[in-house]
Amino acid sequence: MTTENPLTHLDSKGQARMVDVSAKEHTVREARAMAVIRMLPETLQLIVEGKHKKGDVMATARIAGIMAAKRTPDIIPMCHPLMLTSVKVELMPNLENSSVDITARCKLVGQTGVEMEALMAASAAALTLYDMCKAVDKGMIIDQVQLLEKKGGKSGYWIRKGDEV
């Protein structure tokens, strides 16, 4: 009885490898991920009112997220370099929870998915907010980094339970 290793980044000897996707079909692929950064209400107010002394914190975080998606294979060792066709990063202040809710969406036509790129975009945007605001609020918390949805490829469509529209 043989069992195939479900961890595709390991060969039969357990050594790390980049998966060969050359035989995979080119399909439209899309992924959506999120992150949340919680902070003091005063910190969020500075951001929302545009009074942070470092400038437009949200615009900088958005750009950082886009750049991170494009550089994912430089950070995550077994990720393929991808020709992304779209990266969108949305940052929504949440006054009720004293947080910024970040959603990243990545898209391409290719042979492998873009889940890691979406996760990197959301994470980098949150980290950038932290970096730019740490002088006024070192207690910020980044959490809920997660894949929300993916489309395309052999495995088709997947959505996190509870996120169905």
PDB file of C-alpha atoms in Angstrom:
ATOM      1  CA  MET A   1       0.000   0.000   0.000  1.00  0.00           C
ATOM      2  CA  THR A   2       1.418   3.377  -0.982  1.00  0.00           C
ATOM      3  CA  THR A   3       0.250   6.659   0.385  1.00  0.00           C
ATOM      4  CA  GLU A   4       0.996   9.864  -1.440  1.00  0.00           C
ATOM      5  CA  ASN A   5       2.469  12.614   0.694  1.00  0.00           C
ATOM      6  CA  PRO A   6      -0.169  15.380   0.943  1.00  0.00           C
ATOM      7  CA  LEU A   7       2.629  17.902   1.588  1.00  0.00           C
ATOM      8  CA  THR A   8       3.554  18.659  -2.014  1.00  0.00           C
ATOM      9  CA  HIS A   9       6.642  20.679  -1.081  1.00  0.00           C
ATOM     10  CA  LEU A  10       8.362  17.554   0.210  1.00  0.00           C
ATOM     11  CA  ASP A  11       9.796  14.834  -1.991  1.00  0.00           C
ATOM     12  CA  SER A  12       9.674  11.093  -1.209  1.00  0.00           C
ATOM     13  CA  LYS A  13      12.687  11.504   1.110  1.00  0.00           C
ATOM     14  CA  GLY A  14      11.082  14.380   3.014  1.00  0.00           C
ATOM     15  CA  GLN A  15      13.336  17.005   1.451  1.00  0.00           C
ATOM     16  CA  ALA A  16      12.007  20.419   0.484  1.00  0.00           C
ATOM     17  CA  ARG A  17      11.349  21.076  -3.191  1.00  0.00           C
ATOM     18  CA  MET A  18       9.501  23.498  -5.420  1.00  0.00           C
ATOM     19  CA  VAL A  19       6.483  21.813  -6.969  1.00  0.00           C
ATOM     20  CA  ASP A  20       6.648  21.311 -10.741  1.00  0.00           C
ATOM     21  CA  VAL A  21       3.575  23.016 -12.176  1.00  0.00           C
ATOM     22  CA  SER A  22       4.582  22.772 -15.841  1.00  0.00           C
ATOM     23  CA  ALA A  23       1.862  20.231 -16.665  1.00  0.00           C
ATOM     24  CA  LYS A  24      -0.898  22.229 -14.977  1.00  0.00           C
ATOM     25  CA  GLU A  25      -3.480  24.037 -17.058  1.00  0.00           C
ATOM     26  CA  HIS A  26      -3.510  27.841 -17.197  1.00  0.00           C
ATOM     27  CA  THR A  27      -6.688  29.040 -15.493  1.00  0.00           C
ATOM     28  CA  VAL A  28      -7.934  32.258 -13.943  1.00  0.00           C
ATOM     29  CA  ARG A  29      -6.991  32.146 -10.294  1.00  0.00           C
ATOM     30  CA  GLU A  30      -7.969  34.509  -7.536  1.00  0.00           C
ATOM     31  CA  ALA A  31      -7.527  34.627  -3.772  1.00  0.00           C
ATOM     32  CA  ARG A  32      -8.813  36.888  -1.018  1.00  0.00           C
ATOM     33  CA  ALA A  33      -7.195  37.155   2.419  1.00  0.00           C
ATOM     34  CA  MET A  34      -7.553  39.364   5.457  1.00  0.00           C
ATOM     35  CA  ALA A  35      -5.764  40.708   8.512  1.00  0.00           C
ATOM     36  CA  VAL A  36      -6.894  42.909  11.374  1.00  0.00           C
ATOM     37  CA  ILE A  37      -4.766  45.311  13.379  1.00  0.00           C
ATOM     38  CA  ARG A  38      -6.221  46.461  16.682  1.00  0.00           C
ATOM     39  CA  MET A  39      -5.005  49.645  18.341  1.00  0.00           C
ATOM     40  CA  LEU A  40      -5.853  52.325  20.858  1.00  0.00           C
ATOM     41  CA  PRO A  41      -8.826  54.464  19.845  1.00  0.00           C
ATOM     42  CA  GLU A  42      -6.532  57.521  19.882  1.00  0.00           C
ATOM     43  CA  THR A  43      -4.194  55.881  17.386  1.00  0.00           C
ATOM     44  CA  LEU A  44      -7.044  55.023  15.040  1.00  0.00           C
ATOM     45  CA  GLN A  45      -8.349  58.576  15.333  1.00  0.00           C
ATOM     46  CA  LEU A  46      -4.955  59.959  14.226  1.00  0.00           C
ATOM     47  CA  ILE A  47      -5.045  57.681  11.175  1.00  0.00           C
ATOM     48  CA  VAL A  48      -8.670  58.401  10.248  1.00  0.00           C
ATOM     49  CA  GLU A  49      -8.287  62.165  10.620  1.00  0.00           C
ATOM     50  CA  GLY A  50      -5.014  62.172   8.649  1.00  0.00           C
ATOM     51  CA  LYS A  51      -3.186  63.798  11.568  1.00  0.00           C
ATOM     52  CA  HIS A  52      -0.437  61.217  11.952  1.00  0.00           C
ATOM     53  CA  LYS A  53       2.905  62.960  11.674  1.00  0.00           C
ATOM     54  CA  LYS A  54       4.182  60.284   9.282  1.00  0.00           C
ATOM     55  CA  GLY A  55       1.575  61.213   6.683  1.00  0.00           C
ATOM     56  CA  ASP A  56      -1.031  59.064   4.942  1.00  0.00           C
ATOM     57  CA  VAL A  57      -0.583  55.836   6.862  1.00  0.00           C
ATOM     58  CA  MET A  58      -3.355  54.011   4.993  1.00  0.00           C
ATOM     59  CA  ALA A  59      -1.963  54.819   1.526  1.00  0.00           C
ATOM     60  CA  THR A  60       1.500  53.676   2.586  1.00  0.00           C
ATOM     61  CA  ALA A  61       0.109  50.409   3.984  1.00  0.00           C
ATOM     62  CA  ARG A  62      -1.863  49.811   0.768  1.00  0.00           C
ATOM     63  CA  ILE A  63       1.270  50.258  -1.344  1.00  0.00           C
ATOM     64  CA  ALA A  64       3.256  47.981   0.995  1.00  0.00           C
ATOM     65  CA  GLY A  65       0.607  45.278   0.594  1.00  0.00           C
ATOM     66  CA  ILE A  66       0.744  45.492  -3.188  1.00  0.00           C
ATOM     67  CA  MET A  67       4.540  45.386  -3.178  1.00  0.00           C
ATOM     68  CA  ALA A  68       4.541  42.402  -0.798  1.00  0.00           C
ATOM     69  CA  ALA A  69       2.230  40.403  -3.068  1.00  0.00           C
ATOM     70  CA  LYS A  70       4.623  41.000  -5.957  1.00  0.00           C
ATOM     71  CA  ARG A  71       7.628  39.911  -3.851  1.00  0.00           C
ATOM     72  CA  THR A  72       6.116  36.812  -2.214  1.00  0.00           C
ATOM     73  CA  PRO A  73       8.594  34.317  -3.736  1.00  0.00           C
ATOM     74  CA  ASP A  74      11.451  36.384  -2.278  1.00  0.00           C
ATOM     75  CA  ILE A  75      10.103  35.720   1.228  1.00  0.00           C
ATOM     76  CA  ILE A  76       8.331  32.328   1.052  1.00  0.00           C
ATOM     77  CA  PRO A  77      10.942  29.857  -0.206  1.00  0.00           C
ATOM     78  CA  MET A  78       8.867  27.456  -2.334  1.00  0.00           C
ATOM     79  CA  CYS A  79       6.493  29.984  -3.936  1.00  0.00           C
ATOM     80  CA  HIS A  80       6.645  30.362  -7.698  1.00  0.00           C
ATOM     81  CA  PRO A  81       7.288  33.787  -9.203  1.00  0.00           C
ATOM     82  CA  LEU A  82       3.916  34.796 -10.640  1.00  0.00           C
ATOM     83  CA  MET A  83       2.690  37.260 -13.231  1.00  0.00           C
ATOM     84  CA  LEU A  84      -0.014  38.888 -11.138  1.00  0.00           C
ATOM     85  CA  THR A  85      -2.662  40.673 -13.169  1.00  0.00           C
ATOM     86  CA  SER A  86      -4.313  42.413 -10.219  1.00  0.00           C
ATOM     87  CA  VAL A  87      -3.580  43.162  -6.574  1.00  0.00           C
ATOM     88  CA  LYS A  88      -6.091  45.140  -4.520  1.00  0.00           C
ATOM     89  CA  VAL A  89      -5.619  46.030  -0.875  1.00  0.00           C
ATOM     90  CA  GLU A  90      -8.480  47.633   1.037  1.00  0.00           C
ATOM     91  CA  LEU A  91      -8.098  49.110   4.516  1.00  0.00           C
ATOM     92  CA  MET A  92     -11.280  49.884   6.436  1.00  0.00           C
ATOM     93  CA  PRO A  93     -11.152  51.707   9.764  1.00  0.00           C
ATOM     94  CA  ASN A  94     -13.424  49.993  12.275  1.00  0.00           C
ATOM     95  CA  LEU A  95     -14.196  52.567  14.971  1.00  0.00           C
ATOM     96  CA  GLU A  96     -16.356  50.148  16.960  1.00  0.00           C
ATOM     97  CA  ASN A  97     -13.492  47.647  17.384  1.00  0.00           C
ATOM     98  CA  SER A  98     -10.685  50.245  17.301  1.00  0.00           C
ATOM     99  CA  SER A  99      -9.046  48.400  14.413  1.00  0.00           C
ATOM    100  CA  VAL A 100      -8.227  48.544  10.742  1.00  0.00           C
ATOM    101  CA  ASP A 101      -9.683  45.635   8.770  1.00  0.00           C
ATOM    102  CA  ILE A 102      -7.508  44.748   5.789  1.00  0.00           C
ATOM    103  CA  THR A 103      -8.617  42.738   2.771  1.00  0.00           C
ATOM    104  CA  ALA A 104      -6.280  41.768  -0.062  1.00  0.00           C
ATOM    105  CA  ARG A 105      -7.315  40.268  -3.395  1.00  0.00           C
ATOM    106  CA  CYS A 106      -4.842  38.859  -5.933  1.00  0.00           C
ATOM    107  CA  LYS A 107      -5.580  37.575  -9.413  1.00  0.00           C
ATOM    108  CA  LEU A 108      -3.781  36.035 -12.389  1.00  0.00           C
ATOM    109  CA  VAL A 109      -4.035  33.586 -15.248  1.00  0.00           C
ATOM    110  CA  GLY A 110      -1.539  30.856 -14.527  1.00  0.00           C
ATOM    111  CA  GLN A 111      -0.639  27.378 -13.377  1.00  0.00           C
ATOM    112  CA  THR A 112      -0.595  27.906  -9.622  1.00  0.00           C
ATOM    113  CA  GLY A 113      -2.697  29.729  -7.079  1.00  0.00           C
ATOM    114  CA  VAL A 114      -2.281  33.152  -5.503  1.00  0.00           C
ATOM    115  CA  GLU A 115      -3.230  32.384  -1.904  1.00  0.00           C
ATOM    116  CA  MET A 116       0.216  33.177  -0.529  1.00  0.00           C
ATOM    117  CA  GLU A 117       0.328  36.477  -2.405  1.00  0.00           C
ATOM    118  CA  ALA A 118      -3.000  37.550  -0.898  1.00  0.00           C
ATOM    119  CA  LEU A 119      -1.862  36.518   2.582  1.00  0.00           C
ATOM    120  CA  MET A 120       1.428  38.382   2.131  1.00  0.00           C
ATOM    121  CA  ALA A 121      -0.389  41.521   0.971  1.00  0.00           C
ATOM    122  CA  ALA A 122      -2.721  41.556   3.989  1.00  0.00           C
ATOM    123  CA  SER A 123       0.132  40.800   6.391  1.00  0.00           C
ATOM    124  CA  ALA A 124       2.486  43.431   4.982  1.00  0.00           C
ATOM    125  CA  ALA A 125      -0.221  46.096   5.067  1.00  0.00           C
ATOM    126  CA  ALA A 126      -0.841  45.319   8.746  1.00  0.00           C
ATOM    127  CA  LEU A 127       2.881  45.306   9.520  1.00  0.00           C
ATOM    128  CA  THR A 128       3.287  48.645   7.780  1.00  0.00           C
ATOM    129  CA  LEU A 129       0.504  50.162   9.873  1.00  0.00           C
ATOM    130  CA  TYR A 130       2.260  48.827  12.957  1.00  0.00           C
ATOM    131  CA  ASP A 131       5.615  50.224  11.856  1.00  0.00           C
ATOM    132  CA  MET A 132       4.238  53.659  11.100  1.00  0.00           C
ATOM    133  CA  CYS A 133       2.235  53.903  14.335  1.00  0.00           C
ATOM    134  CA  LYS A 134       4.486  52.129  16.855  1.00  0.00           C
ATOM    135  CA  ALA A 135       5.839  55.424  18.197  1.00  0.00           C
ATOM    136  CA  VAL A 136       2.362  56.280  19.532  1.00  0.00           C
ATOM    137  CA  ASP A 137       1.048  52.746  20.228  1.00  0.00           C
ATOM    138  CA  LYS A 138       3.409  49.828  20.846  1.00  0.00           C
ATOM    139  CA  GLY A 139       0.531  47.637  22.062  1.00  0.00           C
ATOM    140  CA  MET A 140      -1.135  47.154  18.669  1.00  0.00           C
ATOM    141  CA  ILE A 141      -2.125  43.581  17.869  1.00  0.00           C
ATOM    142  CA  ILE A 142      -2.143  42.004  14.414  1.00  0.00           C
ATOM    143  CA  ASP A 143      -4.431  39.004  14.176  1.00  0.00           C
ATOM    144  CA  GLN A 144      -6.967  37.118  12.100  1.00  0.00           C
ATOM    145  CA  VAL A 145      -4.532  36.708   9.195  1.00  0.00           C
ATOM    146  CA  GLN A 146      -6.360  34.152   7.093  1.00  0.00           C
ATOM    147  CA  LEU A 147      -7.371  33.061   3.633  1.00  0.00           C
ATOM    148  CA  LEU A 148     -11.016  33.901   2.992  1.00  0.00           C
ATOM    149  CA  GLU A 149     -11.552  32.580  -0.513  1.00  0.00           C
ATOM    150  CA  LYS A 150      -9.792  31.060  -3.504  1.00  0.00           C
ATOM    151  CA  LYS A 151     -10.958  30.422  -7.045  1.00  0.00           C
ATOM    152  CA  GLY A 152      -9.529  28.473  -9.961  1.00  0.00           C
ATOM    153  CA  GLY A 153      -7.248  25.563 -10.568  1.00  0.00           C
ATOM    154  CA  LYS A 154      -7.954  21.884 -10.198  1.00  0.00           C
ATOM    155  CA  SER A 155      -9.324  22.250  -6.676  1.00  0.00           C
ATOM    156  CA  GLY A 156     -11.821  24.882  -7.878  1.00  0.00           C
ATOM    157  CA  TYR A 157     -13.638  27.181  -5.514  1.00  0.00           C
ATOM    158  CA  TRP A 158     -13.131  27.356  -1.743  1.00  0.00           C
ATOM    159  CA  ILE A 159     -14.563  29.813   0.766  1.00  0.00           C
ATOM    160  CA  ARG A 160     -14.056  29.957   4.521  1.00  0.00           C
ATOM    161  CA  LYS A 161     -17.150  28.754   6.331  1.00  0.00           C
ATOM    162  CA  GLY A 162     -19.178  31.717   7.529  1.00  0.00           C
ATOM    163  CA  ASP A 163     -17.971  34.000   4.695  1.00  0.00           C
ATOM    164  CA  GLU A 164     -20.505  32.785   2.139  1.00  0.00           C
ATOM    165  CA  VAL A 165     -22.366  35.639   0.475  1.00  0.00           C
TER     166      VAL A 165
END
